[in-house]
Amino acid sequence: MLFSYNLAFESLLDITPDIIKGQCAKGIILDIDNTCTTHDNPVPIEGLHEWIAAMQDAGIKLIIVSNNHEPRVRPFAELIGLDFVCEGAKPLPKGYIEGCRRMGIKCREGIAIGDQIYTDILGANLCGMRSILLRPIEPEKTMFFKFKRWAEKPFCPRCTAEGDPMDKYTIRRFFRTFGVPGLVTYMIFAMALVFLGDLLTEGKFTLYMGFDRSLVLSGQVWRVLTFALLPVSSDLLWMVVSAILYVTISRTLEEKWGEEKLTRYILLLWVLTLAAGFITGFTTNLYMIPSLFIVYGILFPHQRFNLFFAIPVEAWVLALVDLAVMVYWAVTGGIFMLGVVAATLITLGIFFRKELVTAVKTLIRKLKFRMRQ
């Protein structure tokens, strides 16, 4: 998985050379903030110099790869005597590849150590590198980091059944739950805030959120997350109506599917949509939340909705119309819309493969029956 890690520890100092060699790694890529020291702190944690010396004595190479700028990275790297790569654009592979090149090893021979799943761990997985997750040295205070930490919770290690905490005596893969209660509700709320920000800035707010491959590769890595929070509509009335509708639908799906399965659906669709964006150059969250209506139509096909508050229509009909519109956009919307639609259909196919196989078998049986008549 893109967000899985090989090991998890309480502190960097808990990791020994034997542990690194046990992962068949010849070099370590280190993060700075909340890994080697606290945020914006020029002083390393106590014992870091000795830890680095122990690793080097064991023949293990080390380098710092950070998203920070050179004025932050260079003084710290020189203080602890390590080479560095600044503006590494994590989670993109760029910084990891350069770090491994400087250490003279292949990516598969390296191991990344850091405290952030969506940068350190994701970046390591994208370039085929092992990874170790650390507990942050101290909690961040900014809203951006608080949101990231909340979003990381489904993938963070938890206590074992015996209650053992994450520490140096517990080296194992930890049980991770992928369920985020009310995930869609949180996303809708974030979209509402973005919608409000757009109103206050005359549409300039979302200019810094949409996915553009060239901008992401130039360093604006936040766009891989923020594009998923763009409002589902630019019309205030429709935004309110759709928000109420999707929050209601998501709660029903959580009861039917469970929060874990719904969370995995959203995450898989995000990953595939993001992959489509890197392939085509652009992508959109056009179906990330609205596709839940198709899910609802499959799970509750005979649930009735009053179209225009007057015309009763069953959910499967509306889901079918939604699919038809999706196919239309795939045909007429260009290559990037084809990628968005493909990502959505693949996700639906994965989660409803049993229903799809059953439907195809039923259709074949009906055709065979009619041919015999």
Coordinates of C-alpha atoms in Angstrom, one line a residue:
M1 CA 0.0 0.0 0.0
L2 CA 1.1 3.6 -0.6
F3 CA 0.7 4.5 3.0
S4 CA 2.1 1.4 4.7
Y5 CA 5.5 1.4 6.4
N6 CA 7.8 -1.4 7.4
L7 CA 8.4 -0.5 11.0
A8 CA 7.3 2.1 13.6
F9 CA 9.2 3.5 16.6
E10 CA 8.7 6.0 19.3
S11 CA 12.0 7.8 18.6
L12 CA 14.8 7.9 16.1
L13 CA 17.2 6.9 18.8
D14 CA 15.4 3.6 19.3
I15 CA 16.5 2.4 15.8
T16 CA 19.8 0.4 15.9
P17 CA 22.2 -0.5 13.1
D18 CA 21.0 -4.1 13.4
I19 CA 17.5 -3.1 12.7
I20 CA 18.5 -1.2 9.6
K21 CA 20.6 -4.1 8.3
G22 CA 17.7 -6.4 9.1
Q23 CA 15.7 -4.4 6.5
C24 CA 18.6 -5.1 4.0
A25 CA 19.2 -1.3 3.8
K26 CA 22.6 0.3 3.0
G27 CA 21.6 3.9 3.4
I28 CA 19.2 6.1 5.4
I29 CA 17.2 9.1 4.2
L30 CA 16.4 11.3 7.2
D31 CA 13.8 14.0 7.6
I32 CA 14.6 17.0 9.9
D33 CA 11.5 18.4 11.6
N34 CA 9.9 16.2 14.3
T35 CA 12.4 13.5 13.4
C36 CA 15.9 14.8 14.2
T37 CA 14.7 17.9 16.1
T38 CA 11.5 19.9 16.7
H39 CA 10.0 22.2 14.1
D40 CA 12.3 25.1 13.1
N41 CA 14.7 24.2 15.9
P42 CA 18.4 24.5 14.9
V43 CA 19.6 22.2 17.7
P44 CA 19.4 18.4 17.2
I45 CA 17.9 16.1 19.7
E46 CA 20.2 14.9 22.5
G47 CA 22.1 11.8 21.4
L48 CA 21.7 12.4 17.6
H49 CA 25.5 12.8 17.0
E50 CA 26.2 9.5 18.8
W51 CA 23.3 7.8 16.9
I52 CA 24.8 8.9 13.5
A53 CA 28.2 7.8 14.5
A54 CA 26.9 4.3 15.4
M55 CA 25.2 4.0 12.0
Q56 CA 28.3 5.2 10.2
D57 CA 30.6 2.8 12.2
A58 CA 28.3 0.0 11.0
G59 CA 28.8 1.0 7.4
I60 CA 25.4 2.6 6.9
K61 CA 25.3 5.8 4.9
L62 CA 23.0 8.7 5.8
I63 CA 21.7 11.8 4.1
I64 CA 19.0 14.4 4.9
V65 CA 16.2 14.9 2.4
S66 CA 13.9 17.8 3.4
N67 CA 11.2 19.9 1.8
N68 CA 12.6 22.9 3.6
H69 CA 14.6 25.6 1.9
E70 CA 18.4 25.7 2.0
P71 CA 18.6 28.4 4.8
R72 CA 16.9 25.9 7.1
V73 CA 18.5 22.6 5.9
R74 CA 22.2 23.5 5.3
P75 CA 23.1 24.8 8.8
F76 CA 21.4 21.8 10.5
A77 CA 23.0 19.3 8.1
E78 CA 26.5 20.9 8.6
L79 CA 26.0 20.8 12.4
I80 CA 25.5 17.0 12.4
G81 CA 27.9 16.4 9.6
L82 CA 25.6 15.0 6.9
D83 CA 25.1 15.7 3.2
F84 CA 21.6 17.1 2.3
V85 CA 19.0 17.6 -0.4
C86 CA 16.8 20.6 0.2
E87 CA 13.5 21.4 -1.5
G88 CA 13.0 17.6 -2.0
A89 CA 9.4 17.9 -3.1
K90 CA 8.3 14.9 -1.0
P91 CA 6.2 12.8 -1.5
L92 CA 7.5 13.0 -5.1
P93 CA 10.4 10.6 -5.8
K94 CA 12.7 13.4 -6.9
G95 CA 14.4 14.0 -3.5
Y96 CA 14.6 10.3 -2.7
I97 CA 16.3 9.5 -6.0
E98 CA 18.8 12.3 -5.6
G99 CA 19.6 11.2 -2.0
C100 CA 20.2 7.6 -3.1
R101 CA 22.3 8.8 -6.0
R102 CA 24.6 10.8 -3.6
M103 CA 24.9 7.9 -1.3
G104 CA 25.8 5.6 -4.2
I105 CA 23.0 3.1 -3.6
K106 CA 19.8 2.1 -5.4
C107 CA 16.4 3.1 -4.1
R108 CA 15.6 -0.4 -3.1
E109 CA 18.7 -0.4 -0.9
G110 CA 17.6 2.7 1.0
I111 CA 15.2 3.2 3.9
A112 CA 13.4 6.5 4.7
I113 CA 12.8 7.6 8.3
G114 CA 10.3 10.3 9.1
D115 CA 7.2 11.3 11.0
Q116 CA 4.7 12.1 8.2
I117 CA 2.7 9.5 6.3
Y118 CA 1.7 11.6 3.4
T119 CA 5.2 12.9 2.7
D120 CA 7.9 10.6 4.2
I121 CA 6.2 7.3 3.9
L122 CA 4.2 7.9 0.7
G123 CA 7.4 9.2 -1.1
A124 CA 9.4 6.2 0.0
N125 CA 6.7 3.8 -1.4
L126 CA 6.5 5.7 -4.6
C127 CA 10.2 5.0 -5.4
G128 CA 10.2 1.4 -4.0
M129 CA 12.0 2.2 -0.8
R130 CA 11.5 0.8 2.7
S131 CA 10.3 3.2 5.4
I132 CA 10.1 3.6 9.2
L133 CA 7.5 5.8 10.8
L134 CA 8.3 7.8 13.9
R135 CA 6.0 9.3 16.4
P136 CA 6.3 13.2 16.1
I137 CA 8.6 14.6 18.8
E138 CA 6.0 17.3 19.6
P139 CA 2.5 18.2 18.3
E140 CA 2.3 20.8 15.6
K141 CA 0.4 24.0 16.3
T142 CA -0.7 25.1 12.9
M143 CA -4.1 24.2 11.5
F144 CA -2.6 22.7 8.4
F145 CA -0.5 20.2 10.4
K146 CA -3.4 19.5 12.7
F147 CA -5.5 18.6 9.7
K148 CA -2.7 16.4 8.3
R149 CA -2.3 14.5 11.6
W150 CA -6.1 13.9 11.7
A151 CA -6.0 12.6 8.1
E152 CA -3.1 10.3 9.0
K153 CA -5.0 8.6 11.9
P154 CA -6.3 5.7 9.8
F155 CA -2.7 4.6 9.0
C156 CA -1.0 5.3 12.3
P157 CA 0.1 2.5 14.6
R158 CA -2.0 1.6 17.6
C159 CA -1.5 -0.3 20.7
T160 CA -1.5 -4.1 20.4
A161 CA -4.1 -6.3 22.0
E162 CA -1.9 -6.6 25.1
G163 CA -1.7 -2.9 25.4
D164 CA 2.0 -2.6 24.5
P165 CA 2.7 1.0 23.3
M166 CA 4.8 1.8 20.3
D167 CA 8.4 1.7 21.7
K168 CA 11.8 0.2 21.1
Y169 CA 10.8 -3.2 22.5
T170 CA 7.9 -3.5 20.1
I171 CA 9.2 -4.0 16.5
R172 CA 6.4 -5.3 14.4
R173 CA 3.7 -4.4 12.0
F174 CA 1.0 -2.7 14.0
F175 CA -2.7 -3.1 13.5
R176 CA -4.1 -0.3 11.5
T177 CA -7.7 0.6 11.0
F178 CA -8.6 2.4 7.8
G179 CA -11.9 3.8 9.1
V180 CA -12.4 7.5 9.6
P181 CA -15.9 8.2 11.1
G182 CA -17.6 11.0 9.2
L183 CA -14.9 11.3 6.5
V184 CA -17.3 12.6 3.9
T185 CA -18.8 15.0 6.3
Y186 CA -15.4 16.5 7.0
M187 CA -14.6 16.7 3.3
I188 CA -17.9 18.5 2.7
F189 CA -17.2 20.9 5.5
A190 CA -13.8 21.6 4.1
M191 CA -15.4 22.2 0.6
A192 CA -17.8 24.7 2.3
L193 CA -14.8 26.6 3.7
V194 CA -13.1 26.6 0.3
F195 CA -16.4 27.9 -1.2
L196 CA -16.5 30.7 1.3
G197 CA -12.8 31.5 0.7
D198 CA -13.6 31.7 -3.0
L199 CA -16.4 34.2 -2.4
L200 CA -14.2 36.4 -0.3
T201 CA -11.3 36.4 -2.8
E202 CA -13.4 36.5 -6.0
G203 CA -12.4 33.1 -7.1
K204 CA -8.7 33.4 -6.5
F205 CA -8.6 30.9 -3.5
T206 CA -9.1 27.8 -5.6
L207 CA -6.4 28.8 -8.0
Y208 CA -3.9 27.5 -5.5
M209 CA -5.8 24.2 -4.9
G210 CA -6.4 22.5 -8.2
F211 CA -4.2 19.7 -9.5
D212 CA -1.7 20.6 -12.2
R213 CA 1.1 18.2 -12.8
S214 CA 3.6 20.9 -13.8
L215 CA 2.9 22.9 -10.7
V216 CA 3.1 19.9 -8.4
L217 CA 6.5 18.9 -9.9
S218 CA 7.7 22.4 -9.5
G219 CA 7.2 22.1 -5.7
Q220 CA 3.5 22.9 -5.0
V221 CA 3.0 19.4 -3.6
W222 CA 0.0 20.4 -1.5
R223 CA -2.1 20.3 -4.6
V224 CA -2.1 16.4 -4.5
L225 CA -4.4 16.8 -1.4
T226 CA -6.2 20.1 -1.9
F227 CA -7.7 19.2 -5.3
A228 CA -9.9 16.7 -3.5
L229 CA -11.5 19.5 -1.4
L230 CA -12.6 21.8 -4.3
P231 CA -16.3 22.6 -4.0
V232 CA -18.7 20.3 -5.9
S233 CA -20.5 23.4 -7.3
S234 CA -19.9 27.1 -7.8
D235 CA -23.6 27.9 -7.2
L236 CA -24.5 28.6 -3.6
L237 CA -28.0 27.0 -3.6
W238 CA -26.8 23.8 -5.3
M239 CA -23.8 23.7 -3.0
V240 CA -26.1 23.7 0.0
V241 CA -28.5 21.1 -1.5
S242 CA -25.7 18.8 -2.6
A243 CA -23.9 19.1 0.7
I244 CA -27.0 18.0 2.6
L245 CA -27.6 15.2 0.1
Y246 CA -24.1 13.8 0.2
V247 CA -23.8 14.0 4.0
T248 CA -27.1 12.1 4.3
I249 CA -26.0 9.5 1.8
S250 CA -22.6 9.1 3.4
R251 CA -24.1 8.4 6.8
T252 CA -26.4 5.8 5.3
L253 CA -23.4 4.2 3.5
E254 CA -21.4 4.2 6.7
E255 CA -24.2 2.2 8.4
K256 CA -24.4 -0.2 5.5
W257 CA -20.8 -0.6 4.6
G258 CA -19.1 0.5 7.8
E259 CA -16.7 3.4 8.1
E260 CA -13.7 1.4 7.2
K261 CA -15.0 0.3 3.8
L262 CA -16.3 3.8 2.9
T263 CA -12.9 5.3 3.9
R264 CA -11.1 2.8 1.7
Y265 CA -13.4 3.7 -1.2
I266 CA -12.6 7.4 -0.9
L267 CA -8.9 6.8 -0.5
L268 CA -8.7 4.4 -3.5
L269 CA -10.6 6.8 -5.7
W270 CA -8.3 9.6 -4.6
V271 CA -5.2 7.6 -5.4
L272 CA -6.5 6.5 -8.8
T273 CA -7.7 10.0 -9.7
L274 CA -4.3 11.4 -8.6
A275 CA -2.5 8.8 -10.8
A276 CA -4.7 9.8 -13.7
G277 CA -3.7 13.4 -13.1
F278 CA 0.0 12.5 -13.2
I279 CA -0.5 10.6 -16.5
T280 CA -2.7 13.3 -18.3
G281 CA -1.4 16.4 -16.6
F282 CA -4.6 17.5 -14.9
T283 CA -7.3 16.0 -12.8
T284 CA -10.4 16.9 -10.8
N285 CA -12.5 15.7 -7.9
L286 CA -15.6 15.9 -10.1
Y287 CA -16.7 12.3 -9.1
M288 CA -14.9 11.8 -5.8
I289 CA -17.9 12.6 -3.7
P290 CA -20.7 12.5 -6.3
S291 CA -19.9 8.9 -7.2
L292 CA -21.3 8.0 -3.8
F293 CA -24.7 8.4 -5.4
I294 CA -23.9 5.6 -7.7
V295 CA -22.8 3.5 -4.8
Y296 CA -26.1 4.4 -3.0
G297 CA -28.0 3.4 -6.1
I298 CA -26.3 0.0 -6.2
L299 CA -26.8 -0.7 -2.5
F300 CA -30.4 0.8 -2.3
P301 CA -31.7 0.5 -5.8
H302 CA -35.4 0.9 -4.9
Q303 CA -35.1 3.8 -2.5
R304 CA -37.2 6.6 -3.9
F305 CA -36.3 10.3 -4.4
N306 CA -38.7 13.1 -5.3
L307 CA -37.2 14.7 -8.3
F308 CA -38.0 18.4 -8.3
F309 CA -39.9 17.7 -5.1
A310 CA -42.7 16.1 -7.2
I311 CA -41.5 13.2 -9.4
P312 CA -40.8 9.9 -7.6
V313 CA -37.7 8.2 -9.0
E314 CA -35.9 5.2 -7.7
A315 CA -32.2 5.4 -6.8
W316 CA -31.0 2.9 -9.5
V317 CA -32.5 5.1 -12.2
L318 CA -30.7 8.2 -11.0
A319 CA -27.5 6.1 -10.6
L320 CA -27.8 4.9 -14.2
V321 CA -28.3 8.5 -15.4
D322 CA -25.2 9.5 -13.5
L323 CA -23.3 6.8 -15.1
A324 CA -24.5 7.9 -18.6
V325 CA -23.4 11.4 -17.9
M326 CA -20.1 10.1 -16.7
V327 CA -19.6 8.2 -20.0
Y328 CA -20.6 11.3 -21.9
W329 CA -17.9 13.4 -20.2
A330 CA -15.4 10.7 -20.8
V331 CA -16.1 10.8 -24.6
T332 CA -16.4 14.6 -24.9
G333 CA -14.2 16.0 -22.1
G334 CA -10.8 15.2 -23.5
I335 CA -8.0 12.9 -22.2
F336 CA -7.9 14.3 -18.6
M337 CA -11.7 13.7 -18.2
L338 CA -11.2 10.2 -19.6
G339 CA -8.7 9.6 -16.8
V340 CA -11.1 10.9 -14.1
V341 CA -13.9 8.7 -15.3
A342 CA -11.7 5.7 -15.7
A343 CA -10.5 6.1 -12.1
T344 CA -14.1 6.3 -10.9
L345 CA -15.2 3.3 -12.9
I346 CA -12.2 1.2 -11.8
T347 CA -12.9 2.0 -8.1
L348 CA -16.6 1.1 -8.5
G349 CA -15.6 -2.1 -10.3
I350 CA -13.2 -3.1 -7.5
F351 CA -15.8 -2.5 -4.8
F352 CA -18.7 -4.1 -6.7
R353 CA -16.9 -6.8 -8.6
K354 CA -19.1 -9.5 -7.0
E355 CA -22.2 -7.7 -8.0
L356 CA -20.8 -7.1 -11.5
V357 CA -19.9 -10.7 -12.0
T358 CA -23.3 -11.8 -10.8
A359 CA -25.0 -9.3 -13.1
V360 CA -23.0 -10.5 -16.1
K361 CA -23.8 -14.2 -15.3
T362 CA -27.5 -13.4 -15.0
L363 CA -27.4 -11.5 -18.3
I364 CA -25.7 -14.5 -20.0
R365 CA -28.2 -16.9 -18.6
K366 CA -31.1 -14.8 -19.9
L367 CA -29.6 -14.5 -23.3
K368 CA -29.0 -18.3 -23.5
F369 CA -32.6 -18.9 -22.3
R370 CA -34.0 -16.6 -25.1
M371 CA -31.8 -18.3 -27.7
R372 CA -33.2 -21.7 -26.8
Q373 CA -36.8 -20.5 -27.3

